[in-house]
């Protein structure tokens, strides 16, 4: 009998201390971006420890519809004076006690569950189980759908629908006193029925959205009502490489709101050092607050702009320079091409740039390190140059998680799906000194060939998808963002030509091979449009930025993009000069750049071309690569123009030699 009583007492103790922890509120789907996601727990007693609990999130649609995708360990956490505990995104107010990355919670039909255990018990892909289950909620963002398989496993009878289309009023799934749930306006860190002890929340404000080294950071802390006794707490700014060497407190890291007051201020001075460390970010974290005061916002992120960046001696693609950066091709690198034509010329070129005894293959993860240098903004060494958008982005905004908003990532100019490129299992960055052998036959190696991988805004990269390049914007053709000047056109063309020579099975073809839409799974090896890319090769001439990039990639891969060194080669392998013998002398400029002038610039009704010697052909191209003018002239001449306003390229040819000038038409 004594043993039975002990068992009953143990069960009652367990039930009282653990069985009444419930999922109180949940919101995965927000109108627009999912950056206000929350999951709230509730205990009947205030300040209850959550040691030994874990939140697990299950995907109800992938595969068998029972696999976990995220687990959050709750050790060291506890509920507040109203028995509430909040996990959520950094934008949520009041500030969550446990932060979740934006968009981390899937919008359904899925299940969120509370277990006894640890996050390590639920690695990604763990099947749903009723063992040690405390509470669970099934939800969906679409009426008529539910995670039915998991509901059966976990013994859940109802699925709650939270539909949040763009422009709607935000709502969450909330527990009622009878144990069922309803959908209404979110009440994070507050009792769902409006009862509870009023909490004195402290809001933190900073005097700027971003800072520069050497600036002061002025911080104000404000409570919703005056504190009843001196309220002391501490703050920290440390975040990765940003540490105490980057800032100083006026006295220490303590802050006090005096009794009867509701405001305190603090000033922190950012150090203006001489280190070229790039932009950094600090995270203002408040800790050690008394129980009767809670933070309304915490983990506040701010950017600190580095003042010690370097400026290159050449221009950006948008404002290019020419002739400042010399090729670092070894002497005789292209000697074997002399006098060859057609297929023999292409094969000889491949033998150079795909030489298996010379060319290095690095990992896909290494591409981050390569493009962080190769794609540096010439005006600021702490930034990369965003190719398609034609703007700089801070190197600190390199994408590290799943979110692409405001981040830059690795763009394959020759699309991965079209080329059939694959990232190797266990891929990781191992540096310039570690490489594998590669050959023209290993098309899959194109996944990590830096000659066609560029730093690109993540959202624009996603918009480009695997579209062909062209001058008409459609579902299959990419013409680039509106309002840009096409400073990337030639770069894209020359990278595409390189890939079509570097790897067997890759081709640049005419037209829009639309049979390879984003929905297909078979790689074609084809990308278009050849005619457009040949025009872009002329309209956007190779500049110093591109040559500098070619030089740097060579230090890693031990090969070069020959179409950057000799843009005219494209015509001999893919264009109008196919079948004619190639000689490097053909690519030399027939005019001294300093002698040939195209003026006025900007122009309105006409331009003058001067400095020519003998008969020359003048062609004018729009920024899209369309030819709008062509004429053969002798000596200097005035050319009338009747074009719409914008940027144009004047190509001047003489005896198979050419130069390109850029003009603006007002």
XYZ file of C-alpha atoms in Angstrom:
666
model
C 0.000 0.000 0.000
C 2.846 2.386 0.843
C 4.378 1.808 -2.597
C 1.047 2.591 -4.319
C 0.697 5.848 -2.335
C 4.204 6.920 -3.343
C 3.377 6.273 -6.999
C 0.172 8.304 -6.727
C 2.020 11.190 -5.031
C 4.712 11.113 -7.718
C 2.077 11.240 -10.478
C 0.238 14.153 -8.830
C 3.504 16.074 -8.330
C 4.487 15.484 -11.962
C 1.044 16.563 -13.194
C 0.984 19.732 -11.101
C 4.526 20.796 -12.039
C 4.624 19.722 -15.679
C 1.206 18.751 -17.023
C -0.246 22.268 -17.041
C 2.374 23.902 -19.251
C 0.412 24.651 -22.419
C 0.903 26.274 -25.794
C -0.983 29.498 -25.182
C -0.603 31.403 -28.454
C 0.875 30.735 -31.877
C 1.379 32.834 -35.013
C 3.435 31.588 -37.988
C 1.702 33.383 -40.866
C 1.866 37.181 -41.008
C 0.530 39.608 -43.627
C 3.532 40.189 -45.910
C 6.925 39.146 -44.549
C 6.876 36.584 -41.728
C 8.866 38.654 -39.240
C 6.346 38.772 -36.364
C 6.097 35.036 -35.683
C 5.491 33.962 -32.066
C 4.882 30.929 -29.900
C 3.789 31.552 -26.304
C 3.644 29.108 -23.400
C 1.662 29.493 -20.183
C 1.945 28.047 -16.688
C -0.587 28.431 -13.865
C 2.114 29.774 -11.542
C 4.269 32.851 -12.075
C 7.997 32.611 -12.727
C 7.901 28.861 -13.436
C 11.091 27.232 -14.699
C 10.918 25.645 -18.156
C 13.960 23.457 -17.624
C 13.515 20.101 -19.288
C 11.097 21.277 -21.975
C 11.610 21.556 -25.720
C 9.445 23.098 -28.448
C 9.401 21.035 -31.647
C 8.001 22.118 -35.016
C 6.809 19.498 -37.513
C 6.238 19.822 -41.248
C 2.886 18.342 -42.212
C 3.368 18.365 -45.995
C 6.910 17.229 -46.881
C 7.455 13.497 -47.462
C 5.298 11.487 -45.075
C 4.218 14.704 -43.367
C 5.586 13.830 -39.933
C 9.145 15.182 -39.859
C 10.525 17.878 -37.541
C 12.295 20.904 -39.008
C 13.169 22.913 -35.866
C 13.604 22.304 -32.123
C 14.041 24.997 -29.438
C 15.500 23.997 -26.079
C 13.898 25.822 -23.133
C 16.472 25.054 -20.444
C 17.269 28.174 -18.422
C 14.014 29.886 -19.424
C 11.024 30.663 -17.206
C 7.605 32.271 -17.386
C 6.956 35.837 -16.173
C 4.804 37.188 -13.334
C 1.673 36.289 -15.320
C 2.928 32.806 -16.160
C 3.655 33.651 -19.805
C 6.773 32.812 -21.826
C 7.294 34.249 -25.317
C 9.512 33.055 -28.174
C 9.478 35.057 -31.406
C 11.237 37.186 -34.011
C 13.415 40.154 -33.119
C 10.729 42.583 -34.418
C 8.106 41.311 -31.965
C 7.106 43.632 -29.133
C 7.274 43.051 -26.191
C 10.683 41.526 -26.707
C 10.630 37.700 -26.743
C 12.587 35.815 -24.121
C 13.795 33.472 -26.872
C 14.589 34.763 -30.374
C 13.568 32.884 -33.521
C 14.919 33.787 -36.966
C 12.493 35.620 -39.258
C 10.495 33.159 -41.335
C 11.789 30.172 -39.339
C 8.298 28.902 -38.532
C 6.505 27.239 -41.442
C 2.986 28.447 -42.130
C 1.264 25.060 -42.394
C -0.463 22.740 -42.468
C 1.913 21.834 -39.616
C 2.135 21.103 -35.900
C 3.882 22.844 -33.003
C 4.466 20.559 -30.004
C 5.834 20.809 -26.472
C 7.794 17.842 -25.118
C 9.767 16.853 -22.075
C 13.312 16.535 -23.374
C 16.054 18.454 -25.141
C 16.529 19.848 -28.640
C 19.177 17.174 -29.228
C 16.393 14.571 -28.942
C 14.764 16.034 -32.065
C 17.300 16.486 -34.865
C 15.857 17.747 -38.165
C 13.789 15.002 -39.750
C 12.666 13.342 -36.497
C 9.269 11.655 -36.856
C 6.405 12.896 -34.698
C 5.813 10.853 -31.547
C 3.402 10.888 -28.621
C 6.186 9.862 -26.238
C 6.862 12.601 -23.634
C 4.356 14.869 -25.390
C 2.964 17.638 -23.162
C 0.871 19.699 -25.573
C 0.468 20.180 -29.330
C -1.436 22.436 -31.732
C -2.229 21.637 -35.372
C -2.630 24.631 -37.657
C -2.979 25.574 -41.307
C -2.987 28.722 -43.416
C -5.612 27.324 -45.757
C -9.157 26.200 -45.000
C -9.750 22.563 -45.827
C -6.164 21.428 -45.275
C -4.672 19.857 -42.155
C -1.631 17.808 -41.059
C -3.895 14.791 -40.662
C -1.166 12.154 -40.352
C 0.496 13.922 -37.437
C -2.826 14.713 -35.809
C -3.510 10.991 -35.616
C -0.075 10.243 -34.180
C -0.294 12.981 -31.534
C -3.979 12.567 -30.681
C -5.012 16.032 -31.898
C -8.693 16.390 -32.817
C -8.796 19.934 -34.245
C -6.765 21.974 -36.717
C -6.955 25.772 -36.474
C -6.806 27.948 -39.581
C -4.892 31.241 -39.618
C -5.067 32.858 -43.074
C -2.970 36.013 -43.379
C -2.981 37.437 -46.934
C -1.098 40.622 -47.761
C -2.965 43.656 -46.437
C -4.998 41.752 -43.844
C -5.004 42.449 -40.094
C -2.549 40.278 -38.200
C -4.081 37.475 -36.117
C -2.848 34.581 -34.006
C -4.169 31.260 -32.730
C -4.940 31.672 -28.992
C -5.948 29.225 -26.269
C -9.246 29.829 -24.464
C -10.057 28.880 -20.865
C -11.854 25.708 -22.017
C -8.707 24.423 -23.760
C -9.888 25.118 -27.312
C -8.396 27.831 -29.528
C -9.641 30.869 -31.403
C -8.096 33.214 -33.976
C -7.911 36.909 -33.062
C -5.514 39.862 -32.730
C -2.162 38.826 -31.161
C -1.589 39.342 -27.424
C 2.103 38.473 -26.914
C 3.203 38.316 -23.241
C -0.328 39.158 -22.100
C -3.088 36.895 -20.894
C -5.396 36.046 -23.784
C -8.482 37.042 -21.776
C -7.085 40.448 -20.765
C -6.538 39.586 -17.092
C -3.230 39.557 -15.247
C -0.818 41.823 -13.409
C 0.126 44.990 -15.367
C 3.801 44.839 -16.305
C 6.064 47.873 -16.368
C 7.692 47.586 -19.801
C 10.901 49.411 -20.657
C 11.398 50.671 -24.216
C 14.909 51.371 -25.523
C 15.535 53.961 -28.240
C 18.771 54.843 -30.016
C 19.416 58.190 -31.659
C 20.299 56.818 -35.116
C 19.428 53.950 -37.418
C 23.108 53.438 -38.280
C 26.430 54.782 -37.069
C 29.973 55.501 -38.237
C 33.161 54.802 -36.326
C 33.964 57.704 -33.983
C 30.318 58.633 -33.364
C 28.603 58.581 -29.965
C 25.651 56.253 -29.455
C 23.024 57.949 -27.311
C 20.540 55.562 -25.724
C 17.318 56.348 -23.857
C 15.487 53.842 -21.641
C 11.841 54.634 -20.862
C 9.401 52.665 -18.682
C 5.627 52.810 -19.156
C 5.223 54.080 -15.579
C 7.645 55.463 -12.956
C 9.593 52.771 -11.133
C 8.871 52.377 -7.420
C 12.514 51.800 -6.484
C 15.921 52.287 -8.074
C 15.947 49.982 -11.100
C 19.423 48.805 -12.080
C 20.380 46.740 -15.104
C 23.323 46.142 -17.424
C 23.859 46.475 -21.172
C 26.205 44.855 -23.666
C 27.091 45.630 -27.302
C 29.314 42.659 -28.135
C 28.500 40.823 -31.360
C 31.043 38.513 -32.973
C 34.081 40.543 -34.063
C 32.523 43.706 -32.624
C 33.842 43.815 -29.063
C 35.182 46.094 -26.346
C 37.977 47.314 -28.637
C 35.306 48.926 -30.833
C 33.556 51.036 -28.162
C 33.934 52.554 -24.710
C 31.407 53.247 -21.941
C 31.572 56.660 -20.281
C 31.801 54.921 -16.914
C 30.672 51.278 -17.002
C 27.959 49.111 -18.488
C 25.460 49.714 -15.677
C 22.310 51.817 -16.066
C 19.939 53.003 -13.328
C 16.437 54.454 -13.437
C 15.998 56.247 -10.126
C 12.921 55.686 -7.986
C 9.971 57.809 -9.101
C 11.456 58.320 -12.577
C 10.687 56.564 -15.851
C 13.747 57.596 -17.915
C 17.470 56.924 -17.966
C 20.109 57.718 -20.606
C 23.456 56.258 -21.540
C 26.158 57.332 -24.033
C 28.598 54.924 -25.638
C 31.471 56.124 -27.826
C 32.376 54.129 -30.930
C 36.122 53.803 -31.489
C 37.541 55.316 -34.680
C 40.463 52.961 -35.148
C 42.813 52.611 -38.121
C 41.901 49.012 -38.891
C 40.368 48.038 -42.220
C 37.849 45.615 -40.742
C 34.777 46.393 -42.833
C 31.357 47.389 -41.584
C 30.295 45.699 -38.354
C 27.136 45.450 -36.270
C 26.573 45.701 -32.550
C 23.683 44.132 -30.675
C 22.421 46.073 -27.670
C 21.363 43.490 -25.094
C 19.722 44.432 -21.772
C 20.026 42.033 -18.861
C 19.625 41.740 -15.074
C 16.368 43.682 -14.868
C 14.289 43.251 -11.677
C 11.172 40.996 -11.971
C 8.688 43.886 -11.992
C 10.214 45.458 -15.143
C 10.447 43.749 -18.532
C 12.018 44.846 -21.799
C 9.676 45.932 -24.550
C 12.478 45.569 -27.111
C 15.851 43.900 -26.774
C 18.721 42.590 -28.889
C 18.682 45.820 -30.889
C 20.887 45.659 -33.994
C 22.760 48.646 -35.413
C 25.290 48.941 -38.255
C 28.678 50.620 -37.673
C 30.281 51.854 -40.879
C 34.039 51.395 -41.118
C 35.977 54.561 -42.022
C 39.195 52.780 -42.969
C 38.282 51.378 -46.381
C 40.498 51.397 -49.471
C 39.688 52.983 -52.846
C 40.973 51.280 -56.014
C 42.682 53.087 -58.893
C 39.911 52.077 -61.309
C 36.212 52.738 -61.646
C 33.017 50.843 -60.974
C 31.147 49.098 -63.808
C 28.703 51.998 -63.732
C 31.477 54.582 -64.147
C 34.167 52.481 -65.810
C 37.784 53.222 -66.526
C 39.911 51.590 -69.199
C 43.594 50.809 -69.398
C 44.357 51.224 -65.676
C 44.483 47.471 -64.954
C 46.801 45.303 -67.061
C 46.244 41.622 -67.743
C 48.335 39.223 -65.647
C 48.153 36.471 -68.267
C 51.505 34.654 -68.428
C 53.648 35.344 -71.475
C 52.549 33.124 -74.350
C 49.339 32.044 -72.569
C 47.329 32.347 -75.795
C 50.140 31.694 -78.296
C 48.684 28.371 -79.455
C 45.604 30.142 -80.868
C 47.458 32.036 -83.591
C 46.176 31.278 -87.089
C 43.457 28.849 -85.967
C 39.807 29.125 -86.905
C 36.406 27.548 -86.304
C 36.235 24.357 -84.247
C 40.024 24.100 -84.060
C 40.217 27.559 -82.492
C 37.549 26.691 -79.907
C 39.295 23.405 -79.044
C 42.668 25.103 -78.659
C 41.101 27.680 -76.362
C 39.499 24.938 -74.266
C 42.858 23.174 -74.039
C 44.203 26.306 -72.345
C 41.416 27.184 -69.910
C 40.453 23.584 -69.009
C 43.952 22.117 -68.852
C 43.554 19.332 -66.215
C 47.216 19.523 -65.214
C 47.004 23.248 -64.524
C 43.467 24.387 -63.650
C 42.391 24.247 -59.997
C 38.893 23.326 -58.840
C 37.870 24.810 -55.488
C 34.813 24.129 -53.357
C 31.531 25.984 -53.757
C 31.984 27.321 -50.208
C 35.309 28.830 -51.332
C 33.379 30.996 -53.787
C 32.381 33.280 -50.899
C 36.043 34.089 -50.225
C 36.792 34.567 -53.915
C 33.940 36.914 -54.761
C 34.346 38.921 -51.552
C 37.625 40.079 -53.113
C 36.988 39.728 -56.844
C 33.690 41.656 -56.653
C 34.863 44.368 -54.248
C 33.416 47.812 -54.874
C 36.338 49.882 -56.228
C 35.135 52.870 -54.199
C 34.996 51.026 -50.865
C 36.879 47.839 -49.990
C 34.277 47.051 -47.321
C 31.595 46.511 -49.961
C 30.866 44.232 -52.897
C 29.513 45.486 -56.215
C 25.988 44.200 -56.831
C 26.151 43.318 -60.526
C 22.530 43.421 -61.673
C 21.323 46.284 -59.465
C 24.524 48.288 -60.128
C 24.910 49.347 -56.495
C 27.328 48.526 -53.659
C 26.322 46.318 -50.731
C 28.204 45.941 -47.466
C 30.226 42.751 -47.215
C 28.598 42.168 -43.844
C 25.308 41.537 -45.693
C 26.550 38.239 -47.118
C 23.701 35.728 -46.873
C 24.268 33.204 -44.084
C 20.738 31.962 -43.396
C 17.627 31.261 -45.416
C 16.483 34.878 -45.720
C 17.538 36.671 -48.916
C 16.005 40.050 -48.040
C 18.719 42.715 -47.996
C 21.411 40.062 -48.486
C 23.792 39.237 -51.315
C 24.650 35.758 -52.437
C 26.363 33.737 -55.175
C 24.809 34.120 -58.634
C 25.619 31.584 -61.362
C 25.585 33.473 -64.653
C 25.237 30.150 -66.490
C 22.300 28.875 -64.434
C 22.819 25.836 -62.206
C 19.684 24.101 -63.474
C 20.647 24.605 -67.115
C 24.202 23.424 -66.566
C 23.360 20.521 -64.298
C 25.796 21.774 -61.664
C 25.765 20.107 -58.262
C 27.292 21.059 -54.916
C 29.462 18.236 -53.557
C 28.343 16.410 -50.417
C 29.964 17.889 -47.313
C 31.121 20.967 -49.226
C 33.129 23.400 -47.094
C 35.673 26.183 -47.565
C 39.229 24.879 -47.398
C 41.127 27.826 -48.893
C 43.305 28.625 -51.856
C 45.921 25.981 -51.053
C 43.498 23.052 -51.334
C 42.021 22.105 -54.708
C 40.928 19.193 -56.870
C 41.674 18.384 -60.486
C 39.105 19.257 -63.128
C 38.618 18.845 -66.861
C 36.379 19.971 -69.697
C 34.342 16.786 -69.303
C 33.399 17.525 -65.667
C 30.500 19.859 -66.420
C 29.291 19.507 -62.847
C 32.416 21.415 -61.778
C 30.800 24.566 -63.181
C 29.078 24.914 -59.820
C 32.268 26.423 -58.412
C 33.919 28.170 -61.336
C 34.378 31.745 -60.163
C 34.617 33.140 -63.696
C 30.796 32.955 -63.880
C 29.852 33.403 -60.204
C 29.108 36.953 -59.119
C 27.965 38.737 -55.971
C 24.307 39.538 -56.382
C 21.357 40.845 -54.395
C 19.491 37.770 -53.185
C 16.034 38.940 -54.248
C 17.233 39.918 -57.717
C 19.047 36.602 -58.014
C 15.768 34.874 -57.201
C 13.910 36.980 -59.785
C 16.436 36.055 -62.462
C 15.934 32.346 -61.642
C 17.163 30.310 -64.635
C 15.941 32.655 -67.340
C 17.749 33.194 -70.616
C 19.294 36.590 -71.217
C 17.556 38.892 -73.666
C 16.218 42.344 -74.402
C 12.539 41.540 -73.775
C 11.450 40.976 -70.190
C 9.190 37.916 -69.977
C 8.756 34.771 -67.935
C 11.761 33.156 -69.631
C 13.979 36.080 -70.630
C 15.951 38.232 -68.212
C 16.649 41.832 -69.168
C 17.645 43.035 -65.726
C 16.104 45.486 -63.265
C 14.307 48.488 -64.754
C 16.154 51.768 -64.504
C 19.641 50.247 -64.607
C 22.192 51.085 -67.284
C 23.235 47.599 -68.399
C 26.759 47.886 -67.047
C 26.636 44.114 -66.511
C 25.667 43.130 -70.057
C 29.179 42.535 -71.346
C 30.219 40.773 -68.140
C 27.339 38.316 -68.526
C 28.111 37.748 -72.213
C 31.804 37.074 -71.673
C 31.134 34.776 -68.695
C 28.599 32.799 -70.765
C 31.063 32.470 -73.659
C 33.720 31.273 -71.214
C 31.451 28.559 -69.811
C 30.465 27.363 -73.308
C 34.150 26.807 -74.102
C 35.358 25.698 -70.664
C 32.931 22.745 -70.289
C 31.762 20.164 -72.781
C 27.996 20.032 -73.080
C 27.454 23.727 -72.345
C 26.294 25.920 -75.218
C 25.208 29.465 -75.897
C 22.408 29.194 -78.433
C 20.203 31.484 -80.469
C 16.733 32.351 -79.292
C 14.967 31.567 -76.067
C 15.167 27.824 -75.353
C 11.948 27.937 -73.329
C 11.632 24.186 -73.048
C 13.845 24.586 -69.979
C 11.575 26.592 -67.732
C 11.987 26.752 -63.934
C 9.511 23.884 -63.558
C 11.643 21.354 -65.443
C 14.139 19.059 -63.787
C 16.333 18.110 -66.767
C 19.390 20.258 -67.460
C 19.728 21.292 -71.107
C 23.273 22.624 -71.148
C 21.888 25.509 -73.232
C 21.508 29.195 -72.473
C 20.336 31.994 -74.758
C 20.170 34.334 -76.449
C 23.406 34.200 -78.484
C 22.547 37.195 -80.656
C 21.809 39.307 -77.587
C 24.996 38.246 -75.834
C 27.117 38.997 -78.907
C 25.564 42.474 -79.033
C 26.127 42.969 -75.296
C 29.764 41.966 -75.737
C 30.121 45.073 -77.904
C 27.758 47.521 -76.216
C 29.258 46.971 -72.742
C 32.986 46.937 -73.418
C 35.431 45.187 -71.109
C 36.599 47.600 -68.418
C 39.201 47.715 -65.646
C 36.809 46.226 -63.080
C 36.347 43.134 -65.205
C 40.075 42.816 -65.940
C 40.912 43.125 -62.240
C 38.389 40.397 -61.500
C 39.908 38.157 -64.164
C 43.338 38.670 -62.627
C 42.173 37.760 -59.131
C 40.228 34.643 -60.103
C 43.368 33.481 -61.917
C 45.261 33.427 -58.601
C 42.828 30.766 -57.353
C 41.875 28.773 -60.450
C 45.056 29.125 -62.524
C 43.057 29.938 -65.636
C 41.580 33.070 -67.183
C 38.487 34.152 -69.060
C 39.896 34.724 -72.566
C 36.861 36.746 -73.625
C 37.859 39.394 -71.109
C 41.432 39.443 -72.379
C 40.255 39.371 -76.024
C 36.542 40.294 -76.341
C 36.795 40.042 -80.133
C 37.386 36.278 -79.782
C 33.626 35.855 -79.302
C 32.994 36.791 -82.930
C 35.554 34.205 -84.125
C 34.063 31.370 -82.075
C 30.361 32.254 -81.885
C 29.736 35.127 -84.299
C 30.244 36.681 -87.704
C 33.979 35.942 -87.899
C 33.546 32.191 -87.391
C 35.797 30.329 -89.835
C 38.258 33.179 -90.210
C 41.743 32.707 -88.744
C 42.428 34.342 -85.400
C 45.477 36.475 -84.700
C 45.876 38.334 -81.430
C 46.937 41.417 -83.362
C 43.342 41.671 -84.575
C 42.265 42.575 -81.072
C 44.704 45.435 -80.671
C 43.203 48.883 -80.935
C 43.677 50.489 -84.313
C 43.459 53.947 -82.829
C 45.081 55.699 -79.958
C 42.310 56.188 -77.412
C 43.611 59.636 -76.690
C 43.219 60.601 -80.382
C 39.731 59.310 -81.155
C 37.041 61.596 -79.798
C 33.250 61.310 -79.715
C 31.671 64.587 -78.638
C 29.729 66.403 -77.297
C 28.875 64.125 -74.418
C 26.082 64.390 -73.334
C 24.708 64.992 -76.837
C 21.369 66.234 -78.108
C 21.089 66.529 -81.911
C 24.429 65.267 -83.229
C 27.858 63.928 -82.348
C 31.263 64.376 -83.932
C 33.690 61.493 -84.452
C 37.247 62.743 -84.842
C 40.771 61.369 -84.811
C 40.116 58.684 -87.467
C 42.534 57.801 -90.221
C 40.998 56.196 -93.306
C 37.660 54.505 -93.885
C 35.943 53.311 -90.710
C 32.551 51.908 -89.791
C 30.570 53.604 -87.042
C 27.819 51.641 -85.285
C 25.674 52.917 -82.422
C 23.993 50.512 -79.997
C 21.342 51.124 -77.353
C 21.892 49.947 -73.801
C 19.856 46.812 -74.630
C 22.314 45.921 -77.403
C 20.022 46.904 -80.301
C 21.832 48.575 -83.215
C 20.243 51.979 -83.917
C 22.761 53.416 -86.405
C 25.390 52.220 -88.870
C 27.472 54.154 -91.377
C 30.856 53.977 -93.104
C 32.745 57.262 -92.876
C 36.066 58.745 -93.992
C 38.079 60.897 -91.646
C 36.240 63.147 -89.173
C 32.483 63.503 -89.542
C 29.341 64.816 -87.868
C 26.632 62.203 -87.244
C 23.038 63.352 -86.632
C 21.253 61.512 -83.834
C 17.522 61.232 -83.276
C 17.371 58.772 -80.394
C 15.374 58.666 -77.187
C 17.231 59.846 -74.101
C 19.583 57.353 -72.510
C 22.989 55.719 -72.738
C 24.420 54.504 -76.065
C 27.631 52.874 -77.252
C 29.535 54.025 -80.321
C 31.580 51.215 -81.893
C 34.235 52.356 -84.374
C 35.771 49.605 -86.547
C 38.697 49.714 -88.963
C 40.303 46.643 -90.598
C 38.765 44.248 -88.051
C 39.993 46.405 -85.180
C 37.706 48.383 -82.951
C 37.116 50.666 -80.007
C 33.893 51.497 -78.148
C 32.895 54.850 -76.684
C 29.991 55.484 -74.319
C 27.723 58.524 -74.816
C 24.634 59.969 -73.156
C 21.786 61.326 -75.293
C 19.774 64.025 -73.580
